């Protein structure tokens, strides 16, 4: 079972749109956990009334992104989650997202799979992963060099952000959770995926 973890703080309409996109998935083999870190705009009531199957965990406004995600991950793992997907509430999931993620997770069961990011207005890809060159301390963005005809299937990358990132349970059992003390809000996802790579887990962008 995949557990989708969505950290939120206000921006109720973003959360509603995100959850509606998950309701429209062609594959419904997942559970959703929203971690509401002290929203004051009625997010809690909206979810309870419109999305009763969504589990909501609460913070007091001091969790920020990383601790919110970790709270959701702990809950999901305690319920036996096989995979965790981290997803931001300002993200709209294309209706085949979970179907395609699960398809490729069966091909690469121990890999981390990131979703290709597409601009919702232009409908053009804007992030498809990157290759980090540690010797030169530089990186190459795949979309800058990958011809459109090759933008399909999996492409190996060095790291990936947390907006649509599918992570096998074994990764958490091997390296632990996201680094919430040193990286409370930004870059914890890149740090986590690099650490996973250092421990032998492959990372791919799912085009």
mmCIF file with all atom_site columns, C-alpha atoms in Angstrom:
data_model
loop_
_atom_site.group_PDB
_atom_site.id
_atom_site.type_symbol
_atom_site.label_atom_id
_atom_site.label_alt_id
_atom_site.label_comp_id
_atom_site.label_asym_id
_atom_site.label_entity_id
_atom_site.label_seq_id
_atom_site.pdbx_PDB_ins_code
_atom_site.Cartn_x
_atom_site.Cartn_y
_atom_site.Cartn_z
_atom_site.occupancy
_atom_site.B_iso_or_equiv
_atom_site.pdbx_formal_charge
_atom_site.auth_seq_id
_atom_site.auth_comp_id
_atom_site.auth_asym_id
_atom_site.auth_atom_id
_atom_site.pdbx_PDB_model_num
ATOM 1   C CA . UNK A 1 1   ? 0.000   0.000  0.000   1.00 0.00 ? 1   UNK A CA 1
ATOM 2   C CA . UNK A 1 2   ? 1.186   3.512  -0.865  1.00 0.00 ? 2   UNK A CA 1
ATOM 3   C CA . UNK A 1 3   ? 0.648   6.266  1.690   1.00 0.00 ? 3   UNK A CA 1
ATOM 4   C CA . UNK A 1 4   ? 0.662   9.799  0.276   1.00 0.00 ? 4   UNK A CA 1
ATOM 5   C CA . UNK A 1 5   ? 1.911   12.420 2.754   1.00 0.00 ? 5   UNK A CA 1
ATOM 6   C CA . UNK A 1 6   ? 0.816   16.020 2.134   1.00 0.00 ? 6   UNK A CA 1
ATOM 7   C CA . UNK A 1 7   ? 2.044   18.754 4.524   1.00 0.00 ? 7   UNK A CA 1
ATOM 8   C CA . UNK A 1 8   ? -0.186  21.835 4.608   1.00 0.00 ? 8   UNK A CA 1
ATOM 9   C CA . UNK A 1 9   ? -0.398  25.236 6.255   1.00 0.00 ? 9   UNK A CA 1
ATOM 10  C CA . UNK A 1 10  ? -3.426  27.270 5.148   1.00 0.00 ? 10  UNK A CA 1
ATOM 11  C CA . UNK A 1 11  ? -3.930  27.638 1.359   1.00 0.00 ? 11  UNK A CA 1
ATOM 12  C CA . UNK A 1 12  ? -7.132  25.604 1.646   1.00 0.00 ? 12  UNK A CA 1
ATOM 13  C CA . UNK A 1 13  ? -8.010  25.853 -2.043  1.00 0.00 ? 13  UNK A CA 1
ATOM 14  C CA . UNK A 1 14  ? -4.653  24.390 -3.070  1.00 0.00 ? 14  UNK A CA 1
ATOM 15  C CA . UNK A 1 15  ? -5.258  21.458 -0.763  1.00 0.00 ? 15  UNK A CA 1
ATOM 16  C CA . UNK A 1 16  ? -8.774  20.900 -2.117  1.00 0.00 ? 16  UNK A CA 1
ATOM 17  C CA . UNK A 1 17  ? -7.535  20.892 -5.726  1.00 0.00 ? 17  UNK A CA 1
ATOM 18  C CA . UNK A 1 18  ? -4.693  18.520 -4.865  1.00 0.00 ? 18  UNK A CA 1
ATOM 19  C CA . UNK A 1 19  ? -7.016  16.086 -3.078  1.00 0.00 ? 19  UNK A CA 1
ATOM 20  C CA . UNK A 1 20  ? -9.532  16.210 -5.933  1.00 0.00 ? 20  UNK A CA 1
ATOM 21  C CA . UNK A 1 21  ? -6.775  15.247 -8.363  1.00 0.00 ? 21  UNK A CA 1
ATOM 22  C CA . UNK A 1 22  ? -5.996  12.227 -6.193  1.00 0.00 ? 22  UNK A CA 1
ATOM 23  C CA . UNK A 1 23  ? -9.659  11.245 -6.206  1.00 0.00 ? 23  UNK A CA 1
ATOM 24  C CA . UNK A 1 24  ? -9.517  11.089 -10.014 1.00 0.00 ? 24  UNK A CA 1
ATOM 25  C CA . UNK A 1 25  ? -6.605  8.646  -10.159 1.00 0.00 ? 25  UNK A CA 1
ATOM 26  C CA . UNK A 1 26  ? -7.030  5.644  -12.450 1.00 0.00 ? 26  UNK A CA 1
ATOM 27  C CA . UNK A 1 27  ? -5.433  3.513  -9.718  1.00 0.00 ? 27  UNK A CA 1
ATOM 28  C CA . UNK A 1 28  ? -6.771  3.974  -6.189  1.00 0.00 ? 28  UNK A CA 1
ATOM 29  C CA . UNK A 1 29  ? -4.350  1.714  -4.302  1.00 0.00 ? 29  UNK A CA 1
ATOM 30  C CA . UNK A 1 30  ? -3.290  4.385  -1.820  1.00 0.00 ? 30  UNK A CA 1
ATOM 31  C CA . UNK A 1 31  ? -4.154  6.157  1.414   1.00 0.00 ? 31  UNK A CA 1
ATOM 32  C CA . UNK A 1 32  ? -3.747  9.866  2.048   1.00 0.00 ? 32  UNK A CA 1
ATOM 33  C CA . UNK A 1 33  ? -2.374  11.570 5.143   1.00 0.00 ? 33  UNK A CA 1
ATOM 34  C CA . UNK A 1 34  ? -2.573  15.347 5.396   1.00 0.00 ? 34  UNK A CA 1
ATOM 35  C CA . UNK A 1 35  ? -0.402  16.926 8.077   1.00 0.00 ? 35  UNK A CA 1
ATOM 36  C CA . UNK A 1 36  ? -2.016  20.247 8.988   1.00 0.00 ? 36  UNK A CA 1
ATOM 37  C CA . UNK A 1 37  ? 0.541   22.357 10.802  1.00 0.00 ? 37  UNK A CA 1
ATOM 38  C CA . UNK A 1 38  ? -1.762  24.845 12.496  1.00 0.00 ? 38  UNK A CA 1
ATOM 39  C CA . UNK A 1 39  ? -3.907  26.102 9.588   1.00 0.00 ? 39  UNK A CA 1
ATOM 40  C CA . UNK A 1 40  ? -6.369  28.874 10.489  1.00 0.00 ? 40  UNK A CA 1
ATOM 41  C CA . UNK A 1 41  ? -8.345  29.053 7.232   1.00 0.00 ? 41  UNK A CA 1
ATOM 42  C CA . UNK A 1 42  ? -10.756 26.160 7.735   1.00 0.00 ? 42  UNK A CA 1
ATOM 43  C CA . UNK A 1 43  ? -8.557  23.505 6.130   1.00 0.00 ? 43  UNK A CA 1
ATOM 44  C CA . UNK A 1 44  ? -9.417  20.983 8.837   1.00 0.00 ? 44  UNK A CA 1
ATOM 45  C CA . UNK A 1 45  ? -13.183 21.397 8.407   1.00 0.00 ? 45  UNK A CA 1
ATOM 46  C CA . UNK A 1 46  ? -12.948 21.319 4.613   1.00 0.00 ? 46  UNK A CA 1
ATOM 47  C CA . UNK A 1 47  ? -11.103 18.008 4.648   1.00 0.00 ? 47  UNK A CA 1
ATOM 48  C CA . UNK A 1 48  ? -13.448 16.491 7.208   1.00 0.00 ? 48  UNK A CA 1
ATOM 49  C CA . UNK A 1 49  ? -16.538 17.465 5.210   1.00 0.00 ? 49  UNK A CA 1
ATOM 50  C CA . UNK A 1 50  ? -15.310 16.856 1.650   1.00 0.00 ? 50  UNK A CA 1
ATOM 51  C CA . UNK A 1 51  ? -12.671 14.142 2.028   1.00 0.00 ? 51  UNK A CA 1
ATOM 52  C CA . UNK A 1 52  ? -13.722 11.969 4.968   1.00 0.00 ? 52  UNK A CA 1
ATOM 53  C CA . UNK A 1 53  ? -11.382 9.127  4.023   1.00 0.00 ? 53  UNK A CA 1
ATOM 54  C CA . UNK A 1 54  ? -8.302  11.341 4.380   1.00 0.00 ? 54  UNK A CA 1
ATOM 55  C CA . UNK A 1 55  ? -6.385  10.988 7.647   1.00 0.00 ? 55  UNK A CA 1
ATOM 56  C CA . UNK A 1 56  ? -5.439  14.372 9.161   1.00 0.00 ? 56  UNK A CA 1
ATOM 57  C CA . UNK A 1 57  ? -2.611  14.780 11.665  1.00 0.00 ? 57  UNK A CA 1
ATOM 58  C CA . UNK A 1 58  ? -2.052  18.091 13.407  1.00 0.00 ? 58  UNK A CA 1
ATOM 59  C CA . UNK A 1 59  ? 0.837   20.345 14.368  1.00 0.00 ? 59  UNK A CA 1
ATOM 60  C CA . UNK A 1 60  ? 0.817   23.697 16.146  1.00 0.00 ? 60  UNK A CA 1
ATOM 61  C CA . UNK A 1 61  ? 2.537   25.723 13.450  1.00 0.00 ? 61  UNK A CA 1
ATOM 62  C CA . UNK A 1 62  ? 6.107   24.866 14.430  1.00 0.00 ? 62  UNK A CA 1
ATOM 63  C CA . UNK A 1 63  ? 6.659   21.749 12.304  1.00 0.00 ? 63  UNK A CA 1
ATOM 64  C CA . UNK A 1 64  ? 7.321   23.317 8.903   1.00 0.00 ? 64  UNK A CA 1
ATOM 65  C CA . UNK A 1 65  ? 7.782   21.051 5.878   1.00 0.00 ? 65  UNK A CA 1
ATOM 66  C CA . UNK A 1 66  ? 10.279  18.513 7.141   1.00 0.00 ? 66  UNK A CA 1
ATOM 67  C CA . UNK A 1 67  ? 8.853   17.681 10.561  1.00 0.00 ? 67  UNK A CA 1
ATOM 68  C CA . UNK A 1 68  ? 5.350   17.622 9.062   1.00 0.00 ? 68  UNK A CA 1
ATOM 69  C CA . UNK A 1 69  ? 6.403   15.062 6.479   1.00 0.00 ? 69  UNK A CA 1
ATOM 70  C CA . UNK A 1 70  ? 8.221   13.019 9.116   1.00 0.00 ? 70  UNK A CA 1
ATOM 71  C CA . UNK A 1 71  ? 5.104   12.979 11.308  1.00 0.00 ? 71  UNK A CA 1
ATOM 72  C CA . UNK A 1 72  ? 3.094   11.592 8.411   1.00 0.00 ? 72  UNK A CA 1
ATOM 73  C CA . UNK A 1 73  ? 5.783   9.053  7.529   1.00 0.00 ? 73  UNK A CA 1
ATOM 74  C CA . UNK A 1 74  ? 5.928   7.706  11.092  1.00 0.00 ? 74  UNK A CA 1
ATOM 75  C CA . UNK A 1 75  ? 2.182   7.238  11.090  1.00 0.00 ? 75  UNK A CA 1
ATOM 76  C CA . UNK A 1 76  ? 2.207   5.530  7.697   1.00 0.00 ? 76  UNK A CA 1
ATOM 77  C CA . UNK A 1 77  ? 5.044   3.180  8.598   1.00 0.00 ? 77  UNK A CA 1
ATOM 78  C CA . UNK A 1 78  ? 3.270   2.239  11.822  1.00 0.00 ? 78  UNK A CA 1
ATOM 79  C CA . UNK A 1 79  ? 0.306   1.174  9.696   1.00 0.00 ? 79  UNK A CA 1
ATOM 80  C CA . UNK A 1 80  ? 2.485   -1.026 7.495   1.00 0.00 ? 80  UNK A CA 1
ATOM 81  C CA . UNK A 1 81  ? 3.055   1.243  4.477   1.00 0.00 ? 81  UNK A CA 1
ATOM 82  C CA . UNK A 1 82  ? 5.100   -0.397 1.719   1.00 0.00 ? 82  UNK A CA 1
ATOM 83  C CA . UNK A 1 83  ? 5.759   2.900  -0.038  1.00 0.00 ? 83  UNK A CA 1
ATOM 84  C CA . UNK A 1 84  ? 5.582   6.559  0.950   1.00 0.00 ? 84  UNK A CA 1
ATOM 85  C CA . UNK A 1 85  ? 4.882   9.315  -1.545  1.00 0.00 ? 85  UNK A CA 1
ATOM 86  C CA . UNK A 1 86  ? 5.595   12.894 -0.498  1.00 0.00 ? 86  UNK A CA 1
ATOM 87  C CA . UNK A 1 87  ? 3.436   15.444 -2.279  1.00 0.00 ? 87  UNK A CA 1
ATOM 88  C CA . UNK A 1 88  ? 3.039   19.205 -1.892  1.00 0.00 ? 88  UNK A CA 1
ATOM 89  C CA . UNK A 1 89  ? -0.471  20.632 -1.649  1.00 0.00 ? 89  UNK A CA 1
ATOM 90  C CA . UNK A 1 90  ? 0.117   23.052 -4.551  1.00 0.00 ? 90  UNK A CA 1
ATOM 91  C CA . UNK A 1 91  ? 0.618   20.074 -6.856  1.00 0.00 ? 91  UNK A CA 1
ATOM 92  C CA . UNK A 1 92  ? -2.068  18.638 -9.144  1.00 0.00 ? 92  UNK A CA 1
ATOM 93  C CA . UNK A 1 93  ? -1.618  14.946 -9.901  1.00 0.00 ? 93  UNK A CA 1
ATOM 94  C CA . UNK A 1 94  ? -2.254  13.897 -13.499 1.00 0.00 ? 94  UNK A CA 1
ATOM 95  C CA . UNK A 1 95  ? -4.865  11.139 -13.430 1.00 0.00 ? 95  UNK A CA 1
ATOM 96  C CA . UNK A 1 96  ? -2.403  8.364  -14.369 1.00 0.00 ? 96  UNK A CA 1
ATOM 97  C CA . UNK A 1 97  ? 0.239   9.389  -11.827 1.00 0.00 ? 97  UNK A CA 1
ATOM 98  C CA . UNK A 1 98  ? -0.296  6.604  -9.307  1.00 0.00 ? 98  UNK A CA 1
ATOM 99  C CA . UNK A 1 99  ? -0.833  3.994  -12.016 1.00 0.00 ? 99  UNK A CA 1
ATOM 100 C CA . UNK A 1 100 ? 2.458   4.881  -13.700 1.00 0.00 ? 100 UNK A CA 1
ATOM 101 C CA . UNK A 1 101 ? 4.336   5.153  -10.418 1.00 0.00 ? 101 UNK A CA 1
ATOM 102 C CA . UNK A 1 102 ? 3.146   1.728  -9.288  1.00 0.00 ? 102 UNK A CA 1
ATOM 103 C CA . UNK A 1 103 ? 3.971   0.221  -12.692 1.00 0.00 ? 103 UNK A CA 1
ATOM 104 C CA . UNK A 1 104 ? 7.567   1.388  -12.527 1.00 0.00 ? 104 UNK A CA 1
ATOM 105 C CA . UNK A 1 105 ? 7.914   0.581  -8.820  1.00 0.00 ? 105 UNK A CA 1
ATOM 106 C CA . UNK A 1 106 ? 7.298   -3.052 -9.744  1.00 0.00 ? 106 UNK A CA 1
ATOM 107 C CA . UNK A 1 107 ? 10.146  -2.836 -12.244 1.00 0.00 ? 107 UNK A CA 1
ATOM 108 C CA . UNK A 1 108 ? 12.439  -1.058 -9.740  1.00 0.00 ? 108 UNK A CA 1
ATOM 109 C CA . UNK A 1 109 ? 11.073  -2.010 -6.288  1.00 0.00 ? 109 UNK A CA 1
ATOM 110 C CA . UNK A 1 110 ? 14.029  -0.576 -4.325  1.00 0.00 ? 110 UNK A CA 1
ATOM 111 C CA . UNK A 1 111 ? 14.352  2.682  -6.262  1.00 0.00 ? 111 UNK A CA 1
ATOM 112 C CA . UNK A 1 112 ? 13.109  6.160  -5.410  1.00 0.00 ? 112 UNK A CA 1
ATOM 113 C CA . UNK A 1 113 ? 10.876  7.470  -8.200  1.00 0.00 ? 113 UNK A CA 1
ATOM 114 C CA . UNK A 1 114 ? 10.257  11.161 -8.750  1.00 0.00 ? 114 UNK A CA 1
ATOM 115 C CA . UNK A 1 115 ? 7.464   12.478 -10.945 1.00 0.00 ? 115 UNK A CA 1
ATOM 116 C CA . UNK A 1 116 ? 8.111   14.674 -13.968 1.00 0.00 ? 116 UNK A CA 1
ATOM 117 C CA . UNK A 1 117 ? 6.945   18.239 -13.192 1.00 0.00 ? 117 UNK A CA 1
ATOM 118 C CA . UNK A 1 118 ? 4.749   19.942 -15.776 1.00 0.00 ? 118 UNK A CA 1
ATOM 119 C CA . UNK A 1 119 ? 3.668   23.573 -15.688 1.00 0.00 ? 119 UNK A CA 1
ATOM 120 C CA . UNK A 1 120 ? -0.106  23.655 -15.203 1.00 0.00 ? 120 UNK A CA 1
ATOM 121 C CA . UNK A 1 121 ? -0.562  26.642 -17.545 1.00 0.00 ? 121 UNK A CA 1
ATOM 122 C CA . UNK A 1 122 ? 1.863   26.039 -20.412 1.00 0.00 ? 122 UNK A CA 1
ATOM 123 C CA . UNK A 1 123 ? 1.624   22.229 -20.096 1.00 0.00 ? 123 UNK A CA 1
ATOM 124 C CA . UNK A 1 124 ? 5.347   22.024 -20.727 1.00 0.00 ? 124 UNK A CA 1
ATOM 125 C CA . UNK A 1 125 ? 7.781   20.032 -18.549 1.00 0.00 ? 125 UNK A CA 1
ATOM 126 C CA . UNK A 1 126 ? 9.870   22.241 -16.291 1.00 0.00 ? 126 UNK A CA 1
ATOM 127 C CA . UNK A 1 127 ? 11.739  19.799 -14.037 1.00 0.00 ? 127 UNK A CA 1
ATOM 128 C CA . UNK A 1 128 ? 12.828  16.294 -14.933 1.00 0.00 ? 128 UNK A CA 1
ATOM 129 C CA . UNK A 1 129 ? 15.679  15.634 -12.552 1.00 0.00 ? 129 UNK A CA 1
ATOM 130 C CA . UNK A 1 130 ? 19.362  16.429 -12.655 1.00 0.00 ? 130 UNK A CA 1
ATOM 131 C CA . UNK A 1 131 ? 22.767  14.797 -12.645 1.00 0.00 ? 131 UNK A CA 1
ATOM 132 C CA . UNK A 1 132 ? 25.195  16.141 -10.059 1.00 0.00 ? 132 UNK A CA 1
ATOM 133 C CA . UNK A 1 133 ? 28.891  16.157 -10.915 1.00 0.00 ? 133 UNK A CA 1
ATOM 134 C CA . UNK A 1 134 ? 30.537  16.056 -7.512  1.00 0.00 ? 134 UNK A CA 1
ATOM 135 C CA . UNK A 1 135 ? 34.096  16.530 -8.748  1.00 0.00 ? 135 UNK A CA 1
ATOM 136 C CA . UNK A 1 136 ? 33.221  19.838 -10.419 1.00 0.00 ? 136 UNK A CA 1
ATOM 137 C CA . UNK A 1 137 ? 30.383  20.778 -8.031  1.00 0.00 ? 137 UNK A CA 1
ATOM 138 C CA . UNK A 1 138 ? 28.008  21.308 -10.953 1.00 0.00 ? 138 UNK A CA 1
ATOM 139 C CA . UNK A 1 139 ? 24.757  19.771 -12.118 1.00 0.00 ? 139 UNK A CA 1
ATOM 140 C CA . UNK A 1 140 ? 23.059  19.084 -15.442 1.00 0.00 ? 140 UNK A CA 1
ATOM 141 C CA . UNK A 1 141 ? 19.286  19.363 -15.791 1.00 0.00 ? 141 UNK A CA 1
ATOM 142 C CA . UNK A 1 142 ? 18.022  16.484 -17.909 1.00 0.00 ? 142 UNK A CA 1
ATOM 143 C CA . UNK A 1 143 ? 15.360  18.544 -19.661 1.00 0.00 ? 143 UNK A CA 1
ATOM 144 C CA . UNK A 1 144 ? 18.128  20.711 -21.098 1.00 0.00 ? 144 UNK A CA 1
ATOM 145 C CA . UNK A 1 145 ? 19.702  17.784 -22.936 1.00 0.00 ? 145 UNK A CA 1
ATOM 146 C CA . UNK A 1 146 ? 16.982  15.146 -23.328 1.00 0.00 ? 146 UNK A CA 1
ATOM 147 C CA . UNK A 1 147 ? 15.229  15.196 -26.739 1.00 0.00 ? 147 UNK A CA 1
ATOM 148 C CA . UNK A 1 148 ? 11.431  15.107 -26.574 1.00 0.00 ? 148 UNK A CA 1
ATOM 149 C CA . UNK A 1 149 ? 11.358  11.680 -28.240 1.00 0.00 ? 149 UNK A CA 1
ATOM 150 C CA . UNK A 1 150 ? 13.323  10.293 -25.270 1.00 0.00 ? 150 UNK A CA 1
ATOM 151 C CA . UNK A 1 151 ? 11.139  11.814 -22.570 1.00 0.00 ? 151 UNK A CA 1
ATOM 152 C CA . UNK A 1 152 ? 9.490   8.567  -21.580 1.00 0.00 ? 152 UNK A CA 1
ATOM 153 C CA . UNK A 1 153 ? 10.024  5.849  -19.006 1.00 0.00 ? 153 UNK A CA 1
ATOM 154 C CA . UNK A 1 154 ? 12.639  6.140  -16.258 1.00 0.00 ? 154 UNK A CA 1
ATOM 155 C CA . UNK A 1 155 ? 15.767  8.292  -16.341 1.00 0.00 ? 155 UNK A CA 1
ATOM 156 C CA . UNK A 1 156 ? 18.377  7.960  -13.629 1.00 0.00 ? 156 UNK A CA 1
ATOM 157 C CA . UNK A 1 157 ? 19.139  11.099 -11.626 1.00 0.00 ? 157 UNK A CA 1
ATOM 158 C CA . UNK A 1 158 ? 21.316  12.107 -8.673  1.00 0.00 ? 158 UNK A CA 1
ATOM 159 C CA . UNK A 1 159 ? 18.667  13.604 -6.388  1.00 0.00 ? 159 UNK A CA 1
ATOM 160 C CA . UNK A 1 160 ? 15.044  14.704 -6.437  1.00 0.00 ? 160 UNK A CA 1
ATOM 161 C CA . UNK A 1 161 ? 12.642  17.073 -4.649  1.00 0.00 ? 161 UNK A CA 1
ATOM 162 C CA . UNK A 1 162 ? 9.750   15.845 -2.543  1.00 0.00 ? 162 UNK A CA 1
ATOM 163 C CA . UNK A 1 163 ? 6.843   16.980 -4.711  1.00 0.00 ? 163 UNK A CA 1
ATOM 164 C CA . UNK A 1 164 ? 5.723   13.626 -6.062  1.00 0.00 ? 164 UNK A CA 1
ATOM 165 C CA . UNK A 1 165 ? 8.470   11.358 -4.744  1.00 0.00 ? 165 UNK A CA 1
ATOM 166 C CA . UNK A 1 166 ? 7.765   7.643  -4.232  1.00 0.00 ? 166 UNK A CA 1
ATOM 167 C CA . UNK A 1 167 ? 10.008  6.060  -1.598  1.00 0.00 ? 167 UNK A CA 1
ATOM 168 C CA . UNK A 1 168 ? 10.177  2.351  -0.679  1.00 0.00 ? 168 UNK A CA 1
ATOM 169 C CA . UNK A 1 169 ? 9.834   1.491  3.009   1.00 0.00 ? 169 UNK A CA 1
ATOM 170 C CA . UNK A 1 170 ? 13.300  -0.058 3.028   1.00 0.00 ? 170 UNK A CA 1
ATOM 171 C CA . UNK A 1 171 ? 14.885  3.343  2.402   1.00 0.00 ? 171 UNK A CA 1
ATOM 172 C CA . UNK A 1 172 ? 13.550  4.690  5.709   1.00 0.00 ? 172 UNK A CA 1
ATOM 173 C CA . UNK A 1 173 ? 14.575  1.516  7.502   1.00 0.00 ? 173 UNK A CA 1
ATOM 174 C CA . UNK A 1 174 ? 18.085  1.972  6.128   1.00 0.00 ? 174 UNK A CA 1
ATOM 175 C CA . UNK A 1 175 ? 18.778  5.723  6.462   1.00 0.00 ? 175 UNK A CA 1
ATOM 176 C CA . UNK A 1 176 ? 16.006  7.046  8.707   1.00 0.00 ? 176 UNK A CA 1
ATOM 177 C CA . UNK A 1 177 ? 13.689  9.992  8.078   1.00 0.00 ? 177 UNK A CA 1
ATOM 178 C CA . UNK A 1 178 ? 14.223  13.464 6.617   1.00 0.00 ? 178 UNK A CA 1
ATOM 179 C CA . UNK A 1 179 ? 16.657  15.737 8.478   1.00 0.00 ? 179 UNK A CA 1
ATOM 180 C CA . UNK A 1 180 ? 14.259  18.037 10.351  1.00 0.00 ? 180 UNK A CA 1
ATOM 181 C CA . UNK A 1 181 ? 16.705  19.659 12.776  1.00 0.00 ? 181 UNK A CA 1
ATOM 182 C CA . UNK A 1 182 ? 19.294  21.027 10.364  1.00 0.00 ? 182 UNK A CA 1
ATOM 183 C CA . UNK A 1 183 ? 16.892  21.395 7.404   1.00 0.00 ? 183 UNK A CA 1
ATOM 184 C CA . UNK A 1 184 ? 13.463  22.272 8.843   1.00 0.00 ? 184 UNK A CA 1
ATOM 185 C CA . UNK A 1 185 ? 11.828  23.603 5.679   1.00 0.00 ? 185 UNK A CA 1
ATOM 186 C CA . UNK A 1 186 ? 14.054  23.643 2.588   1.00 0.00 ? 186 UNK A CA 1
ATOM 187 C CA . UNK A 1 187 ? 16.461  21.154 0.962   1.00 0.00 ? 187 UNK A CA 1
ATOM 188 C CA . UNK A 1 188 ? 15.661  18.201 3.243   1.00 0.00 ? 188 UNK A CA 1
ATOM 189 C CA . UNK A 1 189 ? 14.276  16.309 0.243   1.00 0.00 ? 189 UNK A CA 1
ATOM 190 C CA . UNK A 1 190 ? 17.455  16.803 -1.802  1.00 0.00 ? 190 UNK A CA 1
ATOM 191 C CA . UNK A 1 191 ? 19.540  15.840 1.222   1.00 0.00 ? 191 UNK A CA 1
ATOM 192 C CA . UNK A 1 192 ? 17.444  12.705 1.798   1.00 0.00 ? 192 UNK A CA 1
ATOM 193 C CA . UNK A 1 193 ? 17.655  11.497 -1.790  1.00 0.00 ? 193 UNK A CA 1
ATOM 194 C CA . UNK A 1 194 ? 21.408  12.092 -1.946  1.00 0.00 ? 194 UNK A CA 1
ATOM 195 C CA . UNK A 1 195 ? 21.836  10.099 1.264   1.00 0.00 ? 195 UNK A CA 1
ATOM 196 C CA . UNK A 1 196 ? 19.712  7.324  -0.213  1.00 0.00 ? 196 UNK A CA 1
ATOM 197 C CA . UNK A 1 197 ? 21.921  7.278  -3.305  1.00 0.00 ? 197 UNK A CA 1
ATOM 198 C CA . UNK A 1 198 ? 25.016  7.099  -1.105  1.00 0.00 ? 198 UNK A CA 1
ATOM 199 C CA . UNK A 1 199 ? 23.525  3.967  0.474   1.00 0.00 ? 199 UNK A CA 1
ATOM 200 C CA . UNK A 1 200 ? 23.044  2.273  -2.889  1.00 0.00 ? 200 UNK A CA 1
ATOM 201 C CA . UNK A 1 201 ? 19.433  3.175  -3.712  1.00 0.00 ? 201 UNK A CA 1
ATOM 202 C CA . UNK A 1 202 ? 18.819  4.265  -7.292  1.00 0.00 ? 202 UNK A CA 1
ATOM 203 C CA . UNK A 1 203 ? 16.844  7.436  -8.035  1.00 0.00 ? 203 UNK A CA 1
ATOM 204 C CA . UNK A 1 204 ? 14.854  7.942  -11.216 1.00 0.00 ? 204 UNK A CA 1
ATOM 205 C CA . UNK A 1 205 ? 12.610  10.566 -12.716 1.00 0.00 ? 205 UNK A CA 1
ATOM 206 C CA . UNK A 1 206 ? 9.484   8.930  -14.115 1.00 0.00 ? 206 UNK A CA 1
ATOM 207 C CA . UNK A 1 207 ? 8.776   10.618 -17.428 1.00 0.00 ? 207 UNK A CA 1
#
